[in-house]
Coordinates of N, CA, C and O in Angstrom, one line a residue:
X1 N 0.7 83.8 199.4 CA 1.3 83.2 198.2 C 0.1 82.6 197.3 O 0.3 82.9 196.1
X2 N -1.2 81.8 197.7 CA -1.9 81.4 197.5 C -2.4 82.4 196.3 O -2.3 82.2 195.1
X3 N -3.1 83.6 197.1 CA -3.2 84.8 195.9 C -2.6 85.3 194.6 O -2.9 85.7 193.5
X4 N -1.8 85.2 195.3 CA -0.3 85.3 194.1 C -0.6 84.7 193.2 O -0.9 85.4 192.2
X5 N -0.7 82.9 193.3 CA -0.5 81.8 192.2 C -1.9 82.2 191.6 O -1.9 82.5 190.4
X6 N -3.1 82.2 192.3 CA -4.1 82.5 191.9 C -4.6 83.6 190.5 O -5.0 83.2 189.4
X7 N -4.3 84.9 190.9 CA -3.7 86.0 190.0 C -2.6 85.7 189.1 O -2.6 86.6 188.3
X8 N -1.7 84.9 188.6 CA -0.8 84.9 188.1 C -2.1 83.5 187.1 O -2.3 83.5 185.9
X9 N -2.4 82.8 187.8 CA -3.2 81.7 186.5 C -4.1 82.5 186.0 O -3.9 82.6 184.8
X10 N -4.9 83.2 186.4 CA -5.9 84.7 186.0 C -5.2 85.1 185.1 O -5.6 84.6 184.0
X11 N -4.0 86.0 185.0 CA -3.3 86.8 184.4 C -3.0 86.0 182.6 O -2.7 86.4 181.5
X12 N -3.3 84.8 183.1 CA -2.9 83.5 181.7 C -4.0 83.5 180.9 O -3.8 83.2 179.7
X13 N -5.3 83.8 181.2 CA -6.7 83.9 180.5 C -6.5 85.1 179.5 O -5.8 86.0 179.8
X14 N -7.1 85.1 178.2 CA -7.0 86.3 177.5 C -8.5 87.1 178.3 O -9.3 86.7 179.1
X15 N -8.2 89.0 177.4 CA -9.4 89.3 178.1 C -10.4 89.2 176.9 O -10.3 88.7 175.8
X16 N -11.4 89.6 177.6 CA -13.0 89.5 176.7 C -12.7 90.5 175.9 O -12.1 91.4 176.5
X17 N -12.9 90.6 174.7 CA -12.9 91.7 174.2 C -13.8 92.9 174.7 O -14.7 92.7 175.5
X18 N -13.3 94.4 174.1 CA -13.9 95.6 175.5 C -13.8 95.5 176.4 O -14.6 96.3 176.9
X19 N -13.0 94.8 177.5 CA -12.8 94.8 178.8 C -11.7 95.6 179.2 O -10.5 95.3 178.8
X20 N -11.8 96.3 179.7 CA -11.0 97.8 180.0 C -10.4 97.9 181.6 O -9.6 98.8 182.1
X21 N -11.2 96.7 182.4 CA -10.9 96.6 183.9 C -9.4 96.5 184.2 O -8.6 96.4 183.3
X22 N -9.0 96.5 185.2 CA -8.2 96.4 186.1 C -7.4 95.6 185.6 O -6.3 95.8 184.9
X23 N -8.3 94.2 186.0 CA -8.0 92.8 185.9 C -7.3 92.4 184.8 O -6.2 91.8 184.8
X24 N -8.1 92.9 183.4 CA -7.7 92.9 182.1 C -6.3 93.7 182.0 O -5.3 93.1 181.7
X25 N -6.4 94.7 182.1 CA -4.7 95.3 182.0 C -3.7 94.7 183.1 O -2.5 94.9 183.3
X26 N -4.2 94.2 183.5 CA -3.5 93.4 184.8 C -3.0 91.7 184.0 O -1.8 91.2 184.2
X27 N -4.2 91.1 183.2 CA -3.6 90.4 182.5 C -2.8 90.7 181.0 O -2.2 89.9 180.4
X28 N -2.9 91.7 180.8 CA -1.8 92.2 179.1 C -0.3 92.7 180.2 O 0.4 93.5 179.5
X29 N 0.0 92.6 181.1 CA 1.2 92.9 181.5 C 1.6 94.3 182.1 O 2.7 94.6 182.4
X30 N 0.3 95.3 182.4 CA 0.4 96.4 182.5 C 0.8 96.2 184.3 O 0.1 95.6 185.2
X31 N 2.0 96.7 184.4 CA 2.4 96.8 186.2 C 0.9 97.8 187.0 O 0.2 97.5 188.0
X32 N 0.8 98.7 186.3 CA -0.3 99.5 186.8 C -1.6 99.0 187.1 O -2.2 99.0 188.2
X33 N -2.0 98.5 185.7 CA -3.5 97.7 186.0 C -3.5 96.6 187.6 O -4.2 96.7 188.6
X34 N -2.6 95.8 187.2 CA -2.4 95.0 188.7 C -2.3 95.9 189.9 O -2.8 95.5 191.0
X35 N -1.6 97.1 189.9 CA -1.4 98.3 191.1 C -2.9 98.4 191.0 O -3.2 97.6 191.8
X36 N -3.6 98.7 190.5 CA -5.0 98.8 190.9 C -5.5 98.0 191.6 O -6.0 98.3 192.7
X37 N -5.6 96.4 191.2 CA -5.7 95.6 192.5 C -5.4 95.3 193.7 O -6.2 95.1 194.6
X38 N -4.3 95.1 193.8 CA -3.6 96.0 195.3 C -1.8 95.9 195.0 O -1.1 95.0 194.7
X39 N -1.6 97.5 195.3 CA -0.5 98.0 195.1 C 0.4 97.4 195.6 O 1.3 97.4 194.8
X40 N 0.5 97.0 196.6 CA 1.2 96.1 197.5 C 2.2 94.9 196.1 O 3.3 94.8 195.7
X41 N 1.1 94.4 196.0 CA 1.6 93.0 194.7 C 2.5 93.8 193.6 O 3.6 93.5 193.1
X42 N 1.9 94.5 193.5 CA 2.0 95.2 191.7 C 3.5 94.9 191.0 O 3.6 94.1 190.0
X43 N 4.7 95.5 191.8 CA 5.6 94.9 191.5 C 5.9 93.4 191.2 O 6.4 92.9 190.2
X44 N 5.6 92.7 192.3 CA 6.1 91.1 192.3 C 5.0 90.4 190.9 O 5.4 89.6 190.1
X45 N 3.7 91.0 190.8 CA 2.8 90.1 189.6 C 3.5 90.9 189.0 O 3.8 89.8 188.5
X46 N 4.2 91.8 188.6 CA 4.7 92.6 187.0 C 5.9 91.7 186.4 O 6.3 91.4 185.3
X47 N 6.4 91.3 188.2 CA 7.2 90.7 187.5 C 7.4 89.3 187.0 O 8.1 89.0 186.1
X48 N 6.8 88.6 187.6 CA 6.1 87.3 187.7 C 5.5 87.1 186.2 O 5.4 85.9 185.8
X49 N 5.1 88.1 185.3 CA 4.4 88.5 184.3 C 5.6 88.2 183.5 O 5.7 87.2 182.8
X50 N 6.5 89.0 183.6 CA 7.5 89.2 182.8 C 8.4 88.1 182.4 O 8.8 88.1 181.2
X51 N 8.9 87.2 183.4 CA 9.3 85.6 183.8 C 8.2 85.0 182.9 O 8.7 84.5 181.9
X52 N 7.7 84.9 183.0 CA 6.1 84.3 182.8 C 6.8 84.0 181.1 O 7.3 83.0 180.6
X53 N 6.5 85.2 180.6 CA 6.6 86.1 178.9 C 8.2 85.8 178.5 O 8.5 85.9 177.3
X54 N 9.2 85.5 179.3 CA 10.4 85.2 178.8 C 10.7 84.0 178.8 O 11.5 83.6 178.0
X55 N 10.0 83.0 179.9 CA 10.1 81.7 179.8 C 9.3 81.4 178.3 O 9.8 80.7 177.5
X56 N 8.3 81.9 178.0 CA 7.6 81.5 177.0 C 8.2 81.4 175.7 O 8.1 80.5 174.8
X57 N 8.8 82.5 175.6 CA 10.0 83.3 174.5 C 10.5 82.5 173.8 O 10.5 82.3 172.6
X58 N 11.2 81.8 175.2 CA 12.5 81.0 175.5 C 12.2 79.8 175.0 O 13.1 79.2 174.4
X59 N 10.6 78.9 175.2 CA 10.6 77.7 174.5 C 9.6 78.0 173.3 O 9.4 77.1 172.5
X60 N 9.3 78.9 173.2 CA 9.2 79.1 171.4 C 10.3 79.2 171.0 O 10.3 79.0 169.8
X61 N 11.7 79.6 171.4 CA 12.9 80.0 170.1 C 13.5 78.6 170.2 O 14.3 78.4 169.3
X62 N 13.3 77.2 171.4 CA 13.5 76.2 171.3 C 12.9 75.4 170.4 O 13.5 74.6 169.7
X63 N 11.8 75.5 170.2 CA 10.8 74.6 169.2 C 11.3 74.5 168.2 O 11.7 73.5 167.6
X64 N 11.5 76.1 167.5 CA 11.5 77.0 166.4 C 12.8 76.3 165.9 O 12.8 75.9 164.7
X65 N 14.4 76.1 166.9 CA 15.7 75.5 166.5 C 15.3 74.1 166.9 O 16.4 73.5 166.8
X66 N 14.7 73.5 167.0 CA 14.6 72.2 166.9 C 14.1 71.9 165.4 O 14.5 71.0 164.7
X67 N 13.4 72.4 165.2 CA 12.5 72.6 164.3 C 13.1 72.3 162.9 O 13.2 71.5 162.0
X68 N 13.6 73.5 163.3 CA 15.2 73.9 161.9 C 16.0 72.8 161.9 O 16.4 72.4 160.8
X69 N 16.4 72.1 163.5 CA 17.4 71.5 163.4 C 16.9 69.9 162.5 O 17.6 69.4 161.7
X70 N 15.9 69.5 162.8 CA 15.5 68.3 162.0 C 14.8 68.4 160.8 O 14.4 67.4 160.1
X71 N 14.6 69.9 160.4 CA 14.8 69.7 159.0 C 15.7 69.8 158.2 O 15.5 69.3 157.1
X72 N 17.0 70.3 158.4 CA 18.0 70.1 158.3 C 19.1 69.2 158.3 O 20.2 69.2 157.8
X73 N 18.4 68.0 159.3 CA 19.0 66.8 159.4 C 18.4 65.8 158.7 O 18.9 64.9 158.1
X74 N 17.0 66.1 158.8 CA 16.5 64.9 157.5 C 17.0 65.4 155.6 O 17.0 64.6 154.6
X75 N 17.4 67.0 155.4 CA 17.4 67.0 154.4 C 18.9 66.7 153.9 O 19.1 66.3 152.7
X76 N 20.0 67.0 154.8 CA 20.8 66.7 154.1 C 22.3 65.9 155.3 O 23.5 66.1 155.2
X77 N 21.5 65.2 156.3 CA 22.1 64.3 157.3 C 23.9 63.7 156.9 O 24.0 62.7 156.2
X78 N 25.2 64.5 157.4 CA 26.0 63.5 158.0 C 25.7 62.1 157.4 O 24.6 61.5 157.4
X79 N 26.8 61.6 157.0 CA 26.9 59.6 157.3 C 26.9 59.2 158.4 O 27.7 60.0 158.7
X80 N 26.6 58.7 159.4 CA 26.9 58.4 161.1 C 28.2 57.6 161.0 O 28.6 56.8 160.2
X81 N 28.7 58.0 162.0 CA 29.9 57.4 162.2 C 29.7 56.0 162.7 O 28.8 55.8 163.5
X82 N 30.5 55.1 162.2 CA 30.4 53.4 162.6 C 29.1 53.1 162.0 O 28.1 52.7 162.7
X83 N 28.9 53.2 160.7 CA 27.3 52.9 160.1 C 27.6 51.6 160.0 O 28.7 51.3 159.6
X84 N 26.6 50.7 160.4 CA 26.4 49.5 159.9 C 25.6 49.0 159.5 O 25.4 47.8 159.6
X85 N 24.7 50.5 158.6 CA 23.2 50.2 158.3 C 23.1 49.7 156.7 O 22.9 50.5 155.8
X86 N 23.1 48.6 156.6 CA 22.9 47.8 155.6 C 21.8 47.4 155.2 O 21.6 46.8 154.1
X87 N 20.7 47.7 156.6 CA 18.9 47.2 155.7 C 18.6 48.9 155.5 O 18.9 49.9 156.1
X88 N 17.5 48.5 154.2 CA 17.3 50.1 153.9 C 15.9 50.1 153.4 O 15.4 49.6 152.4
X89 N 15.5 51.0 154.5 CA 13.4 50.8 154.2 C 13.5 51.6 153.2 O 14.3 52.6 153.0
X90 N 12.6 51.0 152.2 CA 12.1 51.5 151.1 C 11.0 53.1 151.3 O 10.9 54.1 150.7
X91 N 10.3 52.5 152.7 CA 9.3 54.1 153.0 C 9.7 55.0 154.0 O 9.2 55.3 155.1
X92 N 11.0 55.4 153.2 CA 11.6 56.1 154.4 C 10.7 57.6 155.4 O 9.5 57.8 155.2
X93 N 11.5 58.4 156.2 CA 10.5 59.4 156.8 C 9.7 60.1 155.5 O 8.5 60.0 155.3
X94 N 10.8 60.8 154.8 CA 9.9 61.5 153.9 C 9.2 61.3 153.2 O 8.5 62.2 152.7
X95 N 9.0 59.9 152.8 CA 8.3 59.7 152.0 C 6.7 59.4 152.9 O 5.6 59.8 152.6
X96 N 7.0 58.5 153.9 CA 5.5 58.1 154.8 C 5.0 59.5 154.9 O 3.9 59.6 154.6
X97 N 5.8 60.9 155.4 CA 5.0 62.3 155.6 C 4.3 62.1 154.6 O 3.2 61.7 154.7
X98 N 5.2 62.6 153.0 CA 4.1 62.3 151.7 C 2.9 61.2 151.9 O 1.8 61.8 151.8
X99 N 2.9 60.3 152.0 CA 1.7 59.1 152.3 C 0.6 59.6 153.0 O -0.5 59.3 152.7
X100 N 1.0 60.5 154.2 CA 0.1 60.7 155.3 C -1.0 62.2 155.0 O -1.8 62.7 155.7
X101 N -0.3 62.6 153.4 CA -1.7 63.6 152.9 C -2.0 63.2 151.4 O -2.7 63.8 150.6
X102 N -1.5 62.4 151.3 CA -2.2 60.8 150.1 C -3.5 61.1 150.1 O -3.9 61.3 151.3
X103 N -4.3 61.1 149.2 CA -5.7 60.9 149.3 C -5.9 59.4 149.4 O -6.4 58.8 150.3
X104 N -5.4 58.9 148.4 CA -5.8 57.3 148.9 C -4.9 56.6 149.2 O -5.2 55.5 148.7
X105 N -3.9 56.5 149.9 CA -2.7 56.0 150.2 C -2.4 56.4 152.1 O -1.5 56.0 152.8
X106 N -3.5 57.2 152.4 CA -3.2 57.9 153.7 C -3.5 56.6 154.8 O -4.3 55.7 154.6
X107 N -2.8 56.7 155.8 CA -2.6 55.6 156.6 C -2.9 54.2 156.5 O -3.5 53.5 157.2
X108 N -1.9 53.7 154.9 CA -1.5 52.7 155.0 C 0.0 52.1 155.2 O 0.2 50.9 155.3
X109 N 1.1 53.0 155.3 CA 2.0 52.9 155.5 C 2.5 53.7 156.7 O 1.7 54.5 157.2
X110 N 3.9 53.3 157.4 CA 4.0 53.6 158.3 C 5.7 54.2 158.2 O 6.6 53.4 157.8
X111 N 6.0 55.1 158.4 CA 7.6 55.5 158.1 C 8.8 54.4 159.0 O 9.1 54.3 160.2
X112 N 9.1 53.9 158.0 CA 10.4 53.3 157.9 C 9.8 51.4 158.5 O 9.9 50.7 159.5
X113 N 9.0 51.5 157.0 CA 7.8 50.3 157.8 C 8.4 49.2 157.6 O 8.9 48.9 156.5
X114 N 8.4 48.6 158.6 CA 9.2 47.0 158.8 C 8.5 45.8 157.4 O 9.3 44.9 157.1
X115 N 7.6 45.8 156.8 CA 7.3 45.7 155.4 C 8.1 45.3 154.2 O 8.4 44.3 153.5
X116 N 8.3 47.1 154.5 CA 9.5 47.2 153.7 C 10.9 47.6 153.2 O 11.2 48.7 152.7
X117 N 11.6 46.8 153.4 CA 13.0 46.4 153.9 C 14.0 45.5 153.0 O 13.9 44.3 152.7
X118 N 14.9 46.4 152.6 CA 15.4 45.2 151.8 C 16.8 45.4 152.3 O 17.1 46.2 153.3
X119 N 17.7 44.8 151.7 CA 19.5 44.3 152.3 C 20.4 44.7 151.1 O 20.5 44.1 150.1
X120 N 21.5 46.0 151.6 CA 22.2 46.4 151.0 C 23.4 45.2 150.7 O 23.6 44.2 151.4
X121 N 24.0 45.6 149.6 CA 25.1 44.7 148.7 C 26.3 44.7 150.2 O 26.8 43.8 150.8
X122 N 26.4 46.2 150.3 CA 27.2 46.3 151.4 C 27.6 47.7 152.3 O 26.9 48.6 151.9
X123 N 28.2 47.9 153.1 CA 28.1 49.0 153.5 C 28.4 50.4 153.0 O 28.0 51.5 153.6
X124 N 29.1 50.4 151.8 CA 29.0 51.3 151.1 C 28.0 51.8 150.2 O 28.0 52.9 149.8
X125 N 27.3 51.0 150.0 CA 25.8 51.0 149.3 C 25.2 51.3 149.9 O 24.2 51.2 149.2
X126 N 24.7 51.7 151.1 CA 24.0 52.2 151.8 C 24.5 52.4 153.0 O 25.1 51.4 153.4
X127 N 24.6 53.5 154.0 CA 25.1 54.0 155.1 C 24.5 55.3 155.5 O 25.3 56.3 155.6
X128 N 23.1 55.5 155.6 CA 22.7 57.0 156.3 C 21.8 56.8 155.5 O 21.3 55.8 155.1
X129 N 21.2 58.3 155.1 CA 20.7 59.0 154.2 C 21.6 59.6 153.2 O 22.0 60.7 153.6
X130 N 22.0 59.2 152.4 CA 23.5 59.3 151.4 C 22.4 60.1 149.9 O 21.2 59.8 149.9
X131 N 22.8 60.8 149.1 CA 22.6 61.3 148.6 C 21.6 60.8 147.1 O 20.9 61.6 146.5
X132 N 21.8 59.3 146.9 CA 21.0 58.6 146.2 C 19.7 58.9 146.5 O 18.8 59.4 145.8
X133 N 19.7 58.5 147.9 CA 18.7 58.0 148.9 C 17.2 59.5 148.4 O 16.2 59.6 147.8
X134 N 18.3 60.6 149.3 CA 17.4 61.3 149.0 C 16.9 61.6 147.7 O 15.7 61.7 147.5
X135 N 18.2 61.7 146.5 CA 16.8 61.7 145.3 C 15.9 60.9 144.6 O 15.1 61.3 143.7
X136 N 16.0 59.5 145.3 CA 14.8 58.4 145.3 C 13.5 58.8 146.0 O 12.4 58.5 145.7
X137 N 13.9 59.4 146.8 CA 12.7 60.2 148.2 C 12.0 61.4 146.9 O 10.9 61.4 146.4
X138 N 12.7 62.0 146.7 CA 12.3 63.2 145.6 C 11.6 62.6 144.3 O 10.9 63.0 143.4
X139 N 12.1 61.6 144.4 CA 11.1 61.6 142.9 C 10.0 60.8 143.0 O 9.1 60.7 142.2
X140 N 10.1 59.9 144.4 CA 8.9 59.3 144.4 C 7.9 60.6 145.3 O 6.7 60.8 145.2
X141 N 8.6 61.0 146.0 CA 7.6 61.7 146.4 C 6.8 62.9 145.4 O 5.7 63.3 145.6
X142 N 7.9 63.6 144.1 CA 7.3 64.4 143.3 C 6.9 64.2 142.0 O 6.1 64.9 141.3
X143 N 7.5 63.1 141.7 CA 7.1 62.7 140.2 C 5.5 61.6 140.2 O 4.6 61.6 139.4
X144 N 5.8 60.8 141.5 CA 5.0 59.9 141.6 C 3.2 60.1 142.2 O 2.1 60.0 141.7
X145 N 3.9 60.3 143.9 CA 2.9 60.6 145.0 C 1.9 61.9 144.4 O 0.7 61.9 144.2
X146 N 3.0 63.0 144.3 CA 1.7 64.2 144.1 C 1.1 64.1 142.3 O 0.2 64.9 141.7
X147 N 1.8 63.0 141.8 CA 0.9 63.2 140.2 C -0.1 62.1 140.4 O -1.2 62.3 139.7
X148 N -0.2 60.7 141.3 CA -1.0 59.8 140.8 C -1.8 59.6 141.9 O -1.7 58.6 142.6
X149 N -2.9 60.8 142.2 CA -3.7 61.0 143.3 C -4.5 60.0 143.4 O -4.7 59.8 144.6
X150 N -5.3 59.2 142.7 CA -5.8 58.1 143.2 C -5.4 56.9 142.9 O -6.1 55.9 142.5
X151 N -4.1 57.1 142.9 CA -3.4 55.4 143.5 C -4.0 54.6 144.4 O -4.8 54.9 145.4
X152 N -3.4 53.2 143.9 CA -3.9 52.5 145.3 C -3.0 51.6 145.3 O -2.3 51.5 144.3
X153 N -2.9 50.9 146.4 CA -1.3 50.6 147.0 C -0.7 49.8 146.3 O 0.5 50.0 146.0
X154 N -1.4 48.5 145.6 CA -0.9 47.8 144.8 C 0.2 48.6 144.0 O 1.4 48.3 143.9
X155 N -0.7 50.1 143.3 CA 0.3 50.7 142.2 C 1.4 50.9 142.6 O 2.4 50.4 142.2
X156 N 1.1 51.9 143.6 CA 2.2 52.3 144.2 C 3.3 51.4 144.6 O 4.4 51.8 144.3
X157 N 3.2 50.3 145.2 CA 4.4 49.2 145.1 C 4.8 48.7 144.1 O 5.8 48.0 144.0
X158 N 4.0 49.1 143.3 CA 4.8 48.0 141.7 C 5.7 49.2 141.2 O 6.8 48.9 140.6
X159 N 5.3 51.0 141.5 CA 6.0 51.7 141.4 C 7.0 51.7 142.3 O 8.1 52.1 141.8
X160 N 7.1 51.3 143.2 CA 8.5 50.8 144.0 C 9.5 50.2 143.7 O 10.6 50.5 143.8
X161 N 8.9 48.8 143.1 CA 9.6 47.9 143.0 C 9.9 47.9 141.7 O 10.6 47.0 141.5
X162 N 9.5 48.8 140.5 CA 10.3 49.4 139.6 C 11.2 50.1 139.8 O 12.2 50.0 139.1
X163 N 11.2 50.9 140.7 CA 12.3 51.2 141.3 C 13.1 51.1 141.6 O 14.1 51.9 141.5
X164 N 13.1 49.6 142.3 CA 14.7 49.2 142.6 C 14.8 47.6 142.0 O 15.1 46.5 142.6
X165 N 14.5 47.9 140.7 CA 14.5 46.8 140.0 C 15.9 47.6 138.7 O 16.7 47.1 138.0
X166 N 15.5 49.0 138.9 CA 16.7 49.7 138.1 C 18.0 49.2 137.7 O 17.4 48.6 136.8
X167 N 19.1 49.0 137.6 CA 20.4 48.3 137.5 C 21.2 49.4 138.4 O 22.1 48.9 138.9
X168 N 20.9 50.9 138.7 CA 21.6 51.0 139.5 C 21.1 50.8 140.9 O 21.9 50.9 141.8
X169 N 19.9 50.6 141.1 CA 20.0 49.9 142.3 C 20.0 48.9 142.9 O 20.2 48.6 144.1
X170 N 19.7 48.1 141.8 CA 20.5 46.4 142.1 C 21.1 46.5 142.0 O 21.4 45.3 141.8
X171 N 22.6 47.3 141.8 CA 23.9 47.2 142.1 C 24.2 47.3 143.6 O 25.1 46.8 144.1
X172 N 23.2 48.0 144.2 CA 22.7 48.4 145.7 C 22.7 47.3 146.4 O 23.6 46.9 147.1
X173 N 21.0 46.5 145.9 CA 20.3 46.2 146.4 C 19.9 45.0 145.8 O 18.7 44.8 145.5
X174 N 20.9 43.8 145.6 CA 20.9 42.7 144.7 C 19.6 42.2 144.7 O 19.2 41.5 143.8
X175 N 18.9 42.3 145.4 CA 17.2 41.8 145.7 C 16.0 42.1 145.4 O 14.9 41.6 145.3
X176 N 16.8 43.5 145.2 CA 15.5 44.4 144.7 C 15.0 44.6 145.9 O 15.6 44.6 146.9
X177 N 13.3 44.9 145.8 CA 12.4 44.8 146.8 C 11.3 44.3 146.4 O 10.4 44.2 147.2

């Protein structure tokens, strides 16, 4: 068995370029190249190979729908059922992403930073990612973040807090931020 596991971690190395051996076609999946090593195995590494290449498949097409699935959910998320979310960070996910290729803005915020926080009027004013939400995310992230490349945080919060100094979002957000 030992050999087996041995050959099968082998089999995981790429080859050297020009390497035409056994071993080498033995590691690209070739049943035969491994029959050269000893025929005996050839079957069980082919197939061990093949397990190997389907399990792999299998959590790349996982990543891949995960992947999908939370961009999907950050872009246009359901209300949750029983929302009782009435505080509402000002630097939500999408926008900290944006922050985190900021030239000068880059790791000073943190997504959904305890900071900054302010308190909805009431639960209809805020409950999820609701549709507002996101095009506050959209304009600060495209009108703002990618035009005022050497911001520095001060600005950037006064641009915030212009923000939700607006009247429709103090209808929100009687506090502002």
């Amino acid at each position: 068995m030992l050999p087996l596991i041995l050959l099968l971690v082998v089999t995981q190395l790429p080859c050297v370029q020009g390497d035409s051996t056994a071993v080498c076609r033995c590691k690209q999946g070739s049943a035969s190249g491994c029959a050269a090593l000893d025929p005996r195995k050839a079957a069980e590494i082919a197939q061990a190979i093949h397990e190997l290449k389907i399990d792999e498949e299998a959590r790349q097409k996982q990543a891949a729908s995960s992947t999908s699935a939370k961009v999907q959910e950050s872009s246009d998320a359901p209300e949750p059922p029983d929302c009782k979310g009435q505080q509402h960070h000002v630097i939500s996910k999408p926008i900290a992403k944006e922050l985190e290729l900021h030239p000068t803005l880059m790791g000073v915020y943190e997504p959904r930073d305890s900071r900054f926080v302010t308190k909805a009027v009431d639960e209809a004013a805020h409950c999820g990612y609701q549709d507002w939400h996101r095009k506050i995310d959209a304009e600060v992230i495209n009108y703002w973040l990618r035009t005022h490349k050497s911001a520095t945080a001060k600005e950037f919060e006064t641009f915030l807090r212009s923000v939700y100094n607006r009247p429709d979002m103090r209808a929100r957000f009687p506090r502002g931020f």
